[in-house]
mmCIF file of C-alpha atoms and ligand atoms in Angstrom:
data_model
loop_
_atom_site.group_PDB
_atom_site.id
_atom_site.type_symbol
_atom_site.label_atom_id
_atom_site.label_comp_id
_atom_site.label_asym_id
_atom_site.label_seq_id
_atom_site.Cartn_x
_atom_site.Cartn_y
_atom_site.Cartn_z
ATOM 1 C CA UNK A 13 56.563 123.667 142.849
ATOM 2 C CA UNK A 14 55.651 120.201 142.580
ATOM 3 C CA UNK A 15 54.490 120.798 138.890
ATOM 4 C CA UNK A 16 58.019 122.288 138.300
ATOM 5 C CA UNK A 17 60.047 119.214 139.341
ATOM 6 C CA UNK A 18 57.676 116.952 137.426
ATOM 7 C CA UNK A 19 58.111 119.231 134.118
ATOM 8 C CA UNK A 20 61.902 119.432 134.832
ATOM 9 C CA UNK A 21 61.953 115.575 135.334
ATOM 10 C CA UNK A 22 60.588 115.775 131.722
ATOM 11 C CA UNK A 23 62.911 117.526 130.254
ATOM 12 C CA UNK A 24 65.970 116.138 131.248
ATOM 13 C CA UNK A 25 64.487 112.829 130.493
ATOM 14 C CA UNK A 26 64.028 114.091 126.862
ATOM 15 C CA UNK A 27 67.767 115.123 127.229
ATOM 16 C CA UNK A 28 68.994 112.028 128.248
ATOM 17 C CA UNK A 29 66.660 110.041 125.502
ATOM 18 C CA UNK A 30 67.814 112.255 122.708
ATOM 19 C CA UNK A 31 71.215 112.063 124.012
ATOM 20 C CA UNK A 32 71.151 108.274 123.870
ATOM 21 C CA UNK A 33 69.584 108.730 120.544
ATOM 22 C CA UNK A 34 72.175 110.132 119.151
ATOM 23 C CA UNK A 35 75.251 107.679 120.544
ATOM 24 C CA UNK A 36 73.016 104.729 119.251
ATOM 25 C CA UNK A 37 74.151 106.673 115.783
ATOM 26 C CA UNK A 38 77.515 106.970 114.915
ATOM 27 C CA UNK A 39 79.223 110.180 114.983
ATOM 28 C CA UNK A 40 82.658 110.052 113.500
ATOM 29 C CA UNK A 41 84.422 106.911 112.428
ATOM 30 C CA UNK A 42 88.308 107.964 112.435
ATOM 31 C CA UNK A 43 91.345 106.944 110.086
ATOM 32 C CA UNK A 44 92.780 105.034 112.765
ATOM 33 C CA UNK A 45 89.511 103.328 113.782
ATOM 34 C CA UNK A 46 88.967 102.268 110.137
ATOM 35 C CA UNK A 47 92.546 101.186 109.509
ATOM 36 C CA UNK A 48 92.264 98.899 113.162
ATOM 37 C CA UNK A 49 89.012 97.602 111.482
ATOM 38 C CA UNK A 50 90.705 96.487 108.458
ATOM 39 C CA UNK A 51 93.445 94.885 110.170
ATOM 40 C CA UNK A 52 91.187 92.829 112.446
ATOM 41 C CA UNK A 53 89.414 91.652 109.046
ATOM 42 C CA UNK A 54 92.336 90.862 106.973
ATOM 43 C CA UNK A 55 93.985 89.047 109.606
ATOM 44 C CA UNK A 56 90.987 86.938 110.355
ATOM 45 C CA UNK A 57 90.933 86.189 106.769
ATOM 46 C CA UNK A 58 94.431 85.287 106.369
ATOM 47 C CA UNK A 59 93.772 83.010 109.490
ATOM 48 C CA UNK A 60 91.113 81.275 108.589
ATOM 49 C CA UNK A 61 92.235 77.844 106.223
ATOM 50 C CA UNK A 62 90.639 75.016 104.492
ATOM 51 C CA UNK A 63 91.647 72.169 102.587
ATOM 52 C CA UNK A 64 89.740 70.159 99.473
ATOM 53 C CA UNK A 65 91.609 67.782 97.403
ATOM 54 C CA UNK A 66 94.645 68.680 98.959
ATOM 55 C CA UNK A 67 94.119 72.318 98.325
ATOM 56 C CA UNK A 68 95.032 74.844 100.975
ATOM 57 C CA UNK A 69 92.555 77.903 100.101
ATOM 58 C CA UNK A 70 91.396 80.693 102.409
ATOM 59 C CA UNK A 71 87.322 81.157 102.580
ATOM 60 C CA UNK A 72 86.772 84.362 104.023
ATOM 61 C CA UNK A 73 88.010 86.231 100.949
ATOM 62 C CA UNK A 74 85.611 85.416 98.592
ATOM 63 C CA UNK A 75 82.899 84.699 101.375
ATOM 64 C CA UNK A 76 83.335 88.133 102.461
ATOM 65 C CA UNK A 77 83.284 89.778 98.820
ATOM 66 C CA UNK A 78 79.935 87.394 97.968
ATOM 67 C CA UNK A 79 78.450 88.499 101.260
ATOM 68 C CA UNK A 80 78.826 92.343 100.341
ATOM 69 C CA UNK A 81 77.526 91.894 97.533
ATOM 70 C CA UNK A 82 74.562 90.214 98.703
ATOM 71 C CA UNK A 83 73.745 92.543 101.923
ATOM 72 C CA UNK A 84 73.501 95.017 99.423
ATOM 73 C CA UNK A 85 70.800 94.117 97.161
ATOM 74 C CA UNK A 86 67.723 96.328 98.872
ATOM 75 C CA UNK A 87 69.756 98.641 100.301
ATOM 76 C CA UNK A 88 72.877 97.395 102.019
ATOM 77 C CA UNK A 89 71.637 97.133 105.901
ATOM 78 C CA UNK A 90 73.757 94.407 107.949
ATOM 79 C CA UNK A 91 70.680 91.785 107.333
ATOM 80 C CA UNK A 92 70.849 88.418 105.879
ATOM 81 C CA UNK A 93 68.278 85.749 105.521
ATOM 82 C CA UNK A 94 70.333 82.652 105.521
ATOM 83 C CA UNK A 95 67.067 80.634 104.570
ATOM 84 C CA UNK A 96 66.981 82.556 101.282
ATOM 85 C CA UNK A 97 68.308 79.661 98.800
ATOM 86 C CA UNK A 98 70.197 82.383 97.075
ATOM 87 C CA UNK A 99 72.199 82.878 100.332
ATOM 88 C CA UNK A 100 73.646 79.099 100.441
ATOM 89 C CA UNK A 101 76.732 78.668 101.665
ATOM 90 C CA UNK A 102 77.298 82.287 102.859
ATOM 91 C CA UNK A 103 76.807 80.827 106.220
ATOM 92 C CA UNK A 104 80.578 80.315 107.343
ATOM 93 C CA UNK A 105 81.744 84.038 106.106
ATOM 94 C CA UNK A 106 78.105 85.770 107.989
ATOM 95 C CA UNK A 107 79.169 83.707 111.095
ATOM 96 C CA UNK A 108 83.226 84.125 111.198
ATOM 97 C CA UNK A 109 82.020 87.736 110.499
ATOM 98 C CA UNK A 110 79.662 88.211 113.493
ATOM 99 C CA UNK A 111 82.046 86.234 115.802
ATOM 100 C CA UNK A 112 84.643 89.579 115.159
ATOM 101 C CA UNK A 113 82.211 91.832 114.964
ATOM 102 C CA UNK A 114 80.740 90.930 118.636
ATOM 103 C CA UNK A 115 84.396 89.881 120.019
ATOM 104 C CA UNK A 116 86.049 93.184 118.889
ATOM 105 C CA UNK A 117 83.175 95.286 120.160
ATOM 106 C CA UNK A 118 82.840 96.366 116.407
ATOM 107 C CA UNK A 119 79.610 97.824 117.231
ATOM 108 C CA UNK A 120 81.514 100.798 118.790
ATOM 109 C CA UNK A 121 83.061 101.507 115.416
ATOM 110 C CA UNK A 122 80.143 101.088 113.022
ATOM 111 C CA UNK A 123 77.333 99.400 111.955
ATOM 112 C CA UNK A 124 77.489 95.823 110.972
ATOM 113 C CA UNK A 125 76.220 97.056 107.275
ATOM 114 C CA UNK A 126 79.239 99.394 107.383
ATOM 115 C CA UNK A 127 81.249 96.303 108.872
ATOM 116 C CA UNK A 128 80.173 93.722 105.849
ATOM 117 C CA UNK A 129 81.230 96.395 103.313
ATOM 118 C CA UNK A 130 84.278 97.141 104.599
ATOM 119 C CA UNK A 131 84.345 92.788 104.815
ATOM 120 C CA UNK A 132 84.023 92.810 101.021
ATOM 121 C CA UNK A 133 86.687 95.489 100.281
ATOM 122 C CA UNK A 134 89.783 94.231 102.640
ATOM 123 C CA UNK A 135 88.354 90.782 101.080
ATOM 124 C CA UNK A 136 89.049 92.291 97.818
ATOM 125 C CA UNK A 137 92.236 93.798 98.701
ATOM 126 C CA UNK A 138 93.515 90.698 100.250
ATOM 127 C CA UNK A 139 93.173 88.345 97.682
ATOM 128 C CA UNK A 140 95.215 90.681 94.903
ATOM 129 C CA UNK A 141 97.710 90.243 97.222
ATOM 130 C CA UNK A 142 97.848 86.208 97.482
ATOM 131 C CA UNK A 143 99.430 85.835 94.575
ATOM 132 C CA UNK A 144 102.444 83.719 95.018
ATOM 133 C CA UNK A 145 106.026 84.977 93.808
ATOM 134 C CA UNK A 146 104.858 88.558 92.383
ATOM 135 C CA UNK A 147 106.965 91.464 93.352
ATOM 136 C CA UNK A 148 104.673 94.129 91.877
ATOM 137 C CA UNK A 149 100.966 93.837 93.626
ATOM 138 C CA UNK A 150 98.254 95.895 92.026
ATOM 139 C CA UNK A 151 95.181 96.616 94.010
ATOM 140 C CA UNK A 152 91.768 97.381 93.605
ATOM 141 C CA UNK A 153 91.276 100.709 95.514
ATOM 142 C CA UNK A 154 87.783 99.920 96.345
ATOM 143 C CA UNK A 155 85.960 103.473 98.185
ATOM 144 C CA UNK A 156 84.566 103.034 101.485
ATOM 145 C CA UNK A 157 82.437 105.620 102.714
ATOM 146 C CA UNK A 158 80.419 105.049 106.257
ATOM 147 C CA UNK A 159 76.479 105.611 107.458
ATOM 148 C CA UNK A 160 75.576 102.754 106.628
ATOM 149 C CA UNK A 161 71.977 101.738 109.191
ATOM 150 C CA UNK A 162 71.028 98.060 110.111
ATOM 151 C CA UNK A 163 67.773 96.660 109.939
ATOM 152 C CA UNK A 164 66.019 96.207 113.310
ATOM 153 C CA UNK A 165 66.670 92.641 113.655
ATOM 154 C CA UNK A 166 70.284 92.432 112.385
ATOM 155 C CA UNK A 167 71.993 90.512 111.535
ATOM 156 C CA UNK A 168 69.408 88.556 110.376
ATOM 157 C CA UNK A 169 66.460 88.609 108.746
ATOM 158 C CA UNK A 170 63.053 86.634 107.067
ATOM 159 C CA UNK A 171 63.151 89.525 104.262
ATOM 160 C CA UNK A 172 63.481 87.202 100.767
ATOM 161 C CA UNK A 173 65.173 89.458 98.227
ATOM 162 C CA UNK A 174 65.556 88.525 94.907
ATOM 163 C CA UNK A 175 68.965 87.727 93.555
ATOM 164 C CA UNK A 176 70.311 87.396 90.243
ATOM 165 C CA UNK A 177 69.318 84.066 88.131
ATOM 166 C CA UNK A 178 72.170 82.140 87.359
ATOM 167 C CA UNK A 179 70.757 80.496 84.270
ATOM 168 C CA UNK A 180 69.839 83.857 82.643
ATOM 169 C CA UNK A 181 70.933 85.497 79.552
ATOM 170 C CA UNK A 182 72.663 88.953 79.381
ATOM 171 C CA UNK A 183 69.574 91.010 78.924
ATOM 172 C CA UNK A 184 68.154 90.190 82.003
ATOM 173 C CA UNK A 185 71.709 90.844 84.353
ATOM 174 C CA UNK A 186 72.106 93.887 82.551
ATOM 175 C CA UNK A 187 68.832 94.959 83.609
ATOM 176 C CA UNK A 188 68.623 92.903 86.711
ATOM 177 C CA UNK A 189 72.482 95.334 87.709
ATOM 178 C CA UNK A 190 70.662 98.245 86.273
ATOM 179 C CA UNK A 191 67.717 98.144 88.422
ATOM 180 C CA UNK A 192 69.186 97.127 91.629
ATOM 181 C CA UNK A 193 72.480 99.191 91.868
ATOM 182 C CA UNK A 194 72.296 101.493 88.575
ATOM 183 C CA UNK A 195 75.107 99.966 87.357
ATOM 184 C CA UNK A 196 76.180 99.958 83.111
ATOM 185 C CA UNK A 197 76.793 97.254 81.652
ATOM 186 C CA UNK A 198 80.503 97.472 81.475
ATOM 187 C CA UNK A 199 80.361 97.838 85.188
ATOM 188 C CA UNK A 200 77.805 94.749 85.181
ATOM 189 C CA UNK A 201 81.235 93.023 83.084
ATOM 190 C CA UNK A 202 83.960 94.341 85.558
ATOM 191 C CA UNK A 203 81.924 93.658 88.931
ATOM 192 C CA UNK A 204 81.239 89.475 87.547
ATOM 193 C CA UNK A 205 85.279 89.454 87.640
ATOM 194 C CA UNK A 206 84.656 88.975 91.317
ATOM 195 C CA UNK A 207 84.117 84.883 90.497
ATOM 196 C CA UNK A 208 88.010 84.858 89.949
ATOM 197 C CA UNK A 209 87.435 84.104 93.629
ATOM 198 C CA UNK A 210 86.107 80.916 95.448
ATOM 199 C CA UNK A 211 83.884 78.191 94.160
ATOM 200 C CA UNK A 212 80.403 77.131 93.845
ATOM 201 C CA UNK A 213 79.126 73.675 95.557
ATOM 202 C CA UNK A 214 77.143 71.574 94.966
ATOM 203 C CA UNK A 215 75.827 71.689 98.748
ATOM 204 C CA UNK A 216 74.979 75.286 98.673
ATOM 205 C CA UNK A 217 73.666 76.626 95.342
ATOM 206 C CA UNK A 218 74.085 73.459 93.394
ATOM 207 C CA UNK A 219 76.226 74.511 90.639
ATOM 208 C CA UNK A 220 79.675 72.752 91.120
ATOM 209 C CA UNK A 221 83.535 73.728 90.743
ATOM 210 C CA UNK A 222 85.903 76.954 90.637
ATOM 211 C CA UNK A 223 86.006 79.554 88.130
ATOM 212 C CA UNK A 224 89.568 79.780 87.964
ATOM 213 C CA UNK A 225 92.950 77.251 89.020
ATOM 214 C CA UNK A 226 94.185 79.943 92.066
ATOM 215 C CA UNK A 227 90.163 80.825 93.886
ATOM 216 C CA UNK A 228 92.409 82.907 96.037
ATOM 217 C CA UNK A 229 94.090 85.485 94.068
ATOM 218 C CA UNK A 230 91.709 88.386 92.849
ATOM 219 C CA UNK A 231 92.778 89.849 89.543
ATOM 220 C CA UNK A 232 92.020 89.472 85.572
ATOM 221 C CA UNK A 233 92.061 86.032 85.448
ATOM 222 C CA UNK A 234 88.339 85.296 85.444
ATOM 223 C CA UNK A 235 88.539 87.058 81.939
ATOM 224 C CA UNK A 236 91.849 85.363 80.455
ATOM 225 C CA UNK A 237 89.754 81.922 81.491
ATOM 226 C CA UNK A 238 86.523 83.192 79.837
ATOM 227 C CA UNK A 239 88.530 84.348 76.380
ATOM 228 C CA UNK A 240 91.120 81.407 76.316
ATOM 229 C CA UNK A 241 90.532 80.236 72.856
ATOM 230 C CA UNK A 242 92.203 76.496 73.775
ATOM 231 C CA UNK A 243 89.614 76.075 76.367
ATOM 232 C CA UNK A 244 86.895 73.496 75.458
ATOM 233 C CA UNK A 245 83.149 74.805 76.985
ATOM 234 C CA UNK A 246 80.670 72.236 76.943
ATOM 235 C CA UNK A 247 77.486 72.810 78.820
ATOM 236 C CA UNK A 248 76.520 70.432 81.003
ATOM 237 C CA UNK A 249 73.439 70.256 83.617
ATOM 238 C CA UNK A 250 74.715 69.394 87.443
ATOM 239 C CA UNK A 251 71.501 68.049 88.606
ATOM 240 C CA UNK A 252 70.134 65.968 85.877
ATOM 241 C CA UNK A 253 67.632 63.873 88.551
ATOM 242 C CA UNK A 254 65.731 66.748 89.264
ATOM 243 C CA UNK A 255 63.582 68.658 86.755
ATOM 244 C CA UNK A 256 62.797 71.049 88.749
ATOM 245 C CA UNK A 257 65.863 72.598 89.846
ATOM 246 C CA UNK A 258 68.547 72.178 86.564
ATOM 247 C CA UNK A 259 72.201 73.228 87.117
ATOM 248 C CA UNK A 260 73.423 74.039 83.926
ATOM 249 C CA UNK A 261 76.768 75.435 83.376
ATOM 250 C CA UNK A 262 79.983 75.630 81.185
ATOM 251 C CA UNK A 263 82.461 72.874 82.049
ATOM 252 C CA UNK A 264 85.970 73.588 80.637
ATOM 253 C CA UNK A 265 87.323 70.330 78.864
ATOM 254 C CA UNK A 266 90.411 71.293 78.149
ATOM 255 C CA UNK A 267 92.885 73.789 79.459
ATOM 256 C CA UNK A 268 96.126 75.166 78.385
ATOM 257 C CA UNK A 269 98.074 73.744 81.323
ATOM 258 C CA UNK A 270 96.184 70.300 80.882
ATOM 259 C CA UNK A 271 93.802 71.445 83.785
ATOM 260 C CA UNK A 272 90.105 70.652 84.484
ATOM 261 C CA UNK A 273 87.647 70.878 86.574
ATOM 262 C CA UNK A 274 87.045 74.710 86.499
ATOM 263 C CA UNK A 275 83.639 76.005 85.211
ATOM 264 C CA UNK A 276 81.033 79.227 84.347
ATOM 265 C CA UNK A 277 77.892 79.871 85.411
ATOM 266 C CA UNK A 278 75.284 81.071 82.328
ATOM 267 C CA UNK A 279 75.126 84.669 83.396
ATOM 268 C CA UNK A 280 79.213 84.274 83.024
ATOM 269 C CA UNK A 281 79.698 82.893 79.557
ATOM 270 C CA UNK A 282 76.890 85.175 78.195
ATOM 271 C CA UNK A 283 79.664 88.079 79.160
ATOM 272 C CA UNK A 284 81.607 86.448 76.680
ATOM 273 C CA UNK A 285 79.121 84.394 73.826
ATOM 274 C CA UNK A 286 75.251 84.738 73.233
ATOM 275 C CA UNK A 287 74.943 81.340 73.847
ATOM 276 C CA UNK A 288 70.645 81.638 73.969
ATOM 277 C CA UNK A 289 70.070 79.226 77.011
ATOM 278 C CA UNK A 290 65.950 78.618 77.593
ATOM 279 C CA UNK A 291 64.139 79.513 80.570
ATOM 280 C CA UNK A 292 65.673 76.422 82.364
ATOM 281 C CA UNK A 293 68.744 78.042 81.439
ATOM 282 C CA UNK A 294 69.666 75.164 78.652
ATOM 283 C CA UNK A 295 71.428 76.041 75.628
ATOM 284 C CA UNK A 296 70.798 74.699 72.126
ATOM 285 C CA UNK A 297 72.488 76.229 69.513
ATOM 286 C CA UNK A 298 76.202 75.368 71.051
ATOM 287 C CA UNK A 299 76.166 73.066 73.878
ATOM 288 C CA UNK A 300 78.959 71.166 72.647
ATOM 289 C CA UNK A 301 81.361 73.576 72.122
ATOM 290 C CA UNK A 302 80.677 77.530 73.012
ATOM 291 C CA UNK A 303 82.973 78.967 70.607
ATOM 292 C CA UNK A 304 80.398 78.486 67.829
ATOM 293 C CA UNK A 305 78.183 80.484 69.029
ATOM 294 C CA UNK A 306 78.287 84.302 68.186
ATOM 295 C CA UNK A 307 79.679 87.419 70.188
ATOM 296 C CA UNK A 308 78.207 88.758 72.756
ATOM 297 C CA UNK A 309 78.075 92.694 72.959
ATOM 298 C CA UNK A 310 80.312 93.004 76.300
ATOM 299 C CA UNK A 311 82.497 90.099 74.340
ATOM 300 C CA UNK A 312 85.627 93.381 73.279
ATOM 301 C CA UNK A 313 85.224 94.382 77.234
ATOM 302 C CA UNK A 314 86.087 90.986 78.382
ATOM 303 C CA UNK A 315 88.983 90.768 76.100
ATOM 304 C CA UNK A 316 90.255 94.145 77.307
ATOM 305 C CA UNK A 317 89.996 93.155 81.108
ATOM 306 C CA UNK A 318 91.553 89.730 79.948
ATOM 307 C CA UNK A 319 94.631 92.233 78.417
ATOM 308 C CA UNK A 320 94.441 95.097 81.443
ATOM 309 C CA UNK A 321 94.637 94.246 85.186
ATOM 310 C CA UNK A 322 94.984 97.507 86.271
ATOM 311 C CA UNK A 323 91.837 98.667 83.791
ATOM 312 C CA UNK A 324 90.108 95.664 85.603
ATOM 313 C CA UNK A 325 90.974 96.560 88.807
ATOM 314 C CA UNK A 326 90.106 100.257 88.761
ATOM 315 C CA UNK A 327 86.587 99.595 86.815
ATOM 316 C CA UNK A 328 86.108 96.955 89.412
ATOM 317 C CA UNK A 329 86.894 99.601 92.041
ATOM 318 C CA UNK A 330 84.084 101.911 90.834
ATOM 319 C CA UNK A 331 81.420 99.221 90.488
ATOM 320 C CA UNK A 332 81.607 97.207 93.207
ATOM 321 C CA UNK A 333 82.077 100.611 95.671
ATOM 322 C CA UNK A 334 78.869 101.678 93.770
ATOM 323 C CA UNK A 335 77.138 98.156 94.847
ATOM 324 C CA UNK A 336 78.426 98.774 98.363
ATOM 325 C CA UNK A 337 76.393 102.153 98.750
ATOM 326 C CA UNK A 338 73.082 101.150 97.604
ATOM 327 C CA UNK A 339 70.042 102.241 99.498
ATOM 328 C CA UNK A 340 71.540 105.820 100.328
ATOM 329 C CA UNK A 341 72.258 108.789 99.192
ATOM 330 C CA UNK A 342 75.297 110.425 98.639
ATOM 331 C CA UNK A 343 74.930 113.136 101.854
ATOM 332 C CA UNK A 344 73.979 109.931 103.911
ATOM 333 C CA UNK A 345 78.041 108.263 103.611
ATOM 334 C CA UNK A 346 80.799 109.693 104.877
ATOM 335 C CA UNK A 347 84.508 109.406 104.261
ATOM 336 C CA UNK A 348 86.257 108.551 107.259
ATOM 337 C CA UNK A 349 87.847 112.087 109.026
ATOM 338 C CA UNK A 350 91.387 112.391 109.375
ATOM 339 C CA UNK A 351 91.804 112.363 113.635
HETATM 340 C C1 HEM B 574 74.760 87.488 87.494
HETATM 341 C C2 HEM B 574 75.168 87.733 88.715
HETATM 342 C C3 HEM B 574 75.632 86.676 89.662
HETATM 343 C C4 HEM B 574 75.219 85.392 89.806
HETATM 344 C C5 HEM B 574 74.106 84.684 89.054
HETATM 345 C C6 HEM B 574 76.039 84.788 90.834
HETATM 346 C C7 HEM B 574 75.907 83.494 91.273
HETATM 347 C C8 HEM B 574 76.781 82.871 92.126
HETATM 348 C C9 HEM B 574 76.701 81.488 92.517
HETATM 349 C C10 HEM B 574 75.638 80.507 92.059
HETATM 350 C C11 HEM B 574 77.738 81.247 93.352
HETATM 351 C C12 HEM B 574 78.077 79.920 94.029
HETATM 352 C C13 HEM B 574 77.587 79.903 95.459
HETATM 353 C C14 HEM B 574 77.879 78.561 96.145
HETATM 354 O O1 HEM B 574 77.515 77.511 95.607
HETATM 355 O O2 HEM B 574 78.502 78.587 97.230
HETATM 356 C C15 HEM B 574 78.483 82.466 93.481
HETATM 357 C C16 HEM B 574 79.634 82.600 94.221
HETATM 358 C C17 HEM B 574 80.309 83.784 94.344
HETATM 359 N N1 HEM B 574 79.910 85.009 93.905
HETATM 360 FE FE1 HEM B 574 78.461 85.361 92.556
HETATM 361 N N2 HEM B 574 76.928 85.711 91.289
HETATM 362 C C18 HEM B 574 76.720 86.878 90.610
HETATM 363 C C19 HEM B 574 77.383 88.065 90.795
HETATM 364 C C20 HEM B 574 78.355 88.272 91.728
HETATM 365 C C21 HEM B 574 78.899 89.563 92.070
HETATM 366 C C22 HEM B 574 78.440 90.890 91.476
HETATM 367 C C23 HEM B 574 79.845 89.357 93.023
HETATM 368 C C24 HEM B 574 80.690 90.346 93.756
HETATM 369 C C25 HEM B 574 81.024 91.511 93.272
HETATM 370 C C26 HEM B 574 79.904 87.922 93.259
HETATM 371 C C27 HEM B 574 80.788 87.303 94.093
HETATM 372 C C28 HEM B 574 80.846 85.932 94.285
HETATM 373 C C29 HEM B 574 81.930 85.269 94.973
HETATM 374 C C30 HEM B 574 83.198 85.910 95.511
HETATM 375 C C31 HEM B 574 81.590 83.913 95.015
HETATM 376 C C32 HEM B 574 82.384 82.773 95.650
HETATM 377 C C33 HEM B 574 81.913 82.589 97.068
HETATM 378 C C34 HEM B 574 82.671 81.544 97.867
HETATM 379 O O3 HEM B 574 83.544 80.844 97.368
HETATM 380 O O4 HEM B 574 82.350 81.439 99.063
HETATM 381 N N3 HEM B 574 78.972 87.307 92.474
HETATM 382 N N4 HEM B 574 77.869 83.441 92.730
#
């Protein structure tokens, strides 16, 4: 009898263990759940201000689409290692972000990989619509499908991944987007149109300015920047005092509304020109002015996403949803259910 109660005692323990196995999981993540979720995010995004030179500008959009982007490469798992150089200055979006996600009880909804995803689409969604004095808004319509597991030690992590080098030449993002997320490289061309949003400092990865006048507003503009023929690009290095870490990149000197101050990293202007830089990502044949140097291959897709918003938008869609489910396969995401 005794024996009985014991072995009994083991069972339902197994029960209850497997039980709480499977609510650690999540089971369903609803249309209204999801929709609450992205309502939470955008508002926090709206909400959230800054101010430089006088400049009103809203962070969490482009921190948020950066921070997909970068929870993703490994296998997107709700872990980031903020000590990982390549990280700098994702700090502010990660924390704003786990604030919500622990205030809101997010973690009854889905995982925080699922979470930072979703961050990067309503981040995407949100900024085509801050466009000031446009009656027609075109979206991206960016896929979000669920499963998504965290690492043990989320949200953070010592893990050093390897990010894309910003001095590099088009060869090596191609293959650098091929090998991490499978992507083409017309998707590699549609998914660097994300740097129509925010800036880069010279505090964080050491490259300095904004890629566009409006950082806010996510749509072609990136492109019509990069193909402006009355733009001036002169390539100049942002950290001249220290060999060791150069910060070379495009400085426009000239700008059809009289404008300056907005720039592009290598690995942007080699969308456009094969502009040749060295392995400390300095440029020779055309530092002066980039428009003498030749074509690059992706040069006729950046002209057509400079022409096409919606193209843009919907190639972007594809790509960047792509990015967001790397590390799974496709029976391991869900679409949301309908109750
Ligand atoms: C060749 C590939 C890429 C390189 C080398 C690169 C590099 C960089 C660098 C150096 C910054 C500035 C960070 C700082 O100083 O704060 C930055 C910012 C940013 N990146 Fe990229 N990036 C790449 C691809 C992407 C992709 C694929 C996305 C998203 C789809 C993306 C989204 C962003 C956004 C939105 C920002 C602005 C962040 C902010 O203002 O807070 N980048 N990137």
């Amino acid at each position: 009898m005794g024996m009985m109660n014991i072995t009994g005692l083991k069972v339902f323990t197994l029960i209850i263990l497997f039980l709480n196995g499977l609510s650690a999981g999540y089971k369903c993540l609803t249309q209204t759940k999801l929709r609450y979720t992205k309502t939470l995010l955008s508002d926090l995004m709206i909400n959230t201000v800054d101010t430089e030179n006088g400049k009103i500008f809203h962070p969490l959009i482009a921190g948020s689409v950066r921070l997909g982007f970068h929870d993703c490469v490994g296998g997107c798992d709700g872990c980031i290692n903020l000590n990982n150089p390549d990280n700098a200055g994702l700090d502010t979006t990660f924390n704003a972000l786990n604030d919500l996600y622990a205030r809101e009880r997010i973690d009854r909804i889905m995982s925080r990989a699922d979470f930072f995803a979703l961050a990067g689409i309503v981040g995407a969604e949100v900024g085509s619509k801050m466009k000031s004095g446009q009656s027609q808004v075109q979206s991206p319509r960016i896929p979000f499908h669920w499963g998504r597991r965290d690492c043990p030690t989320s949200p953070i992590t010592t893990e050093m991944r390897v990010f894309p080098n910003a001095l590099g030449n088009l060869t090596e993002t191609v293959d650098y987007f091929r090998r991490v997320f499978d992507l083409t490289p017309e998707q590699l061309a549609a998914v660097l149109g994300a740097h129509t949003l925010g800036d880069a400092r010279k505090d964080a990865s050491g490259f300095d300015g904004e890629w566009v006048i409006e950082r806010d507003v996510f749509d072609n503009d990136f492109y019509r920047v990069l193909s402006d023929k009355t733009q001036l690009w002169v390539q100049e290095n942002e950290n001249p005092d220290d060999p060791n870490k150069p910060r070379w990149q495009w400085n426009a000197k000239k700008h059809r509304e009289g404008k300056e101050g907005i720039m592009m990293l290598n690995t942007d202007m080699e969308l456009f020109k094969n502009t040749a830089p060295n392995s400390d990502g300095r440029v020779t044949s055309c530092p002066a002015d980039v428009s003498t140097c030749p074509s690059s291959r992706l040069a006729d897709r950046v002209k057509l996403y400079a022409s096409d918003n919606a193209k843009f938008l919907a190639d972007f869609s594809v790509a960047y949803g792509k990015m967001l489910t790397t590390g799974y396969k496709s029976w391991e995401l869900r679409y949301p259910s309908l109750y």
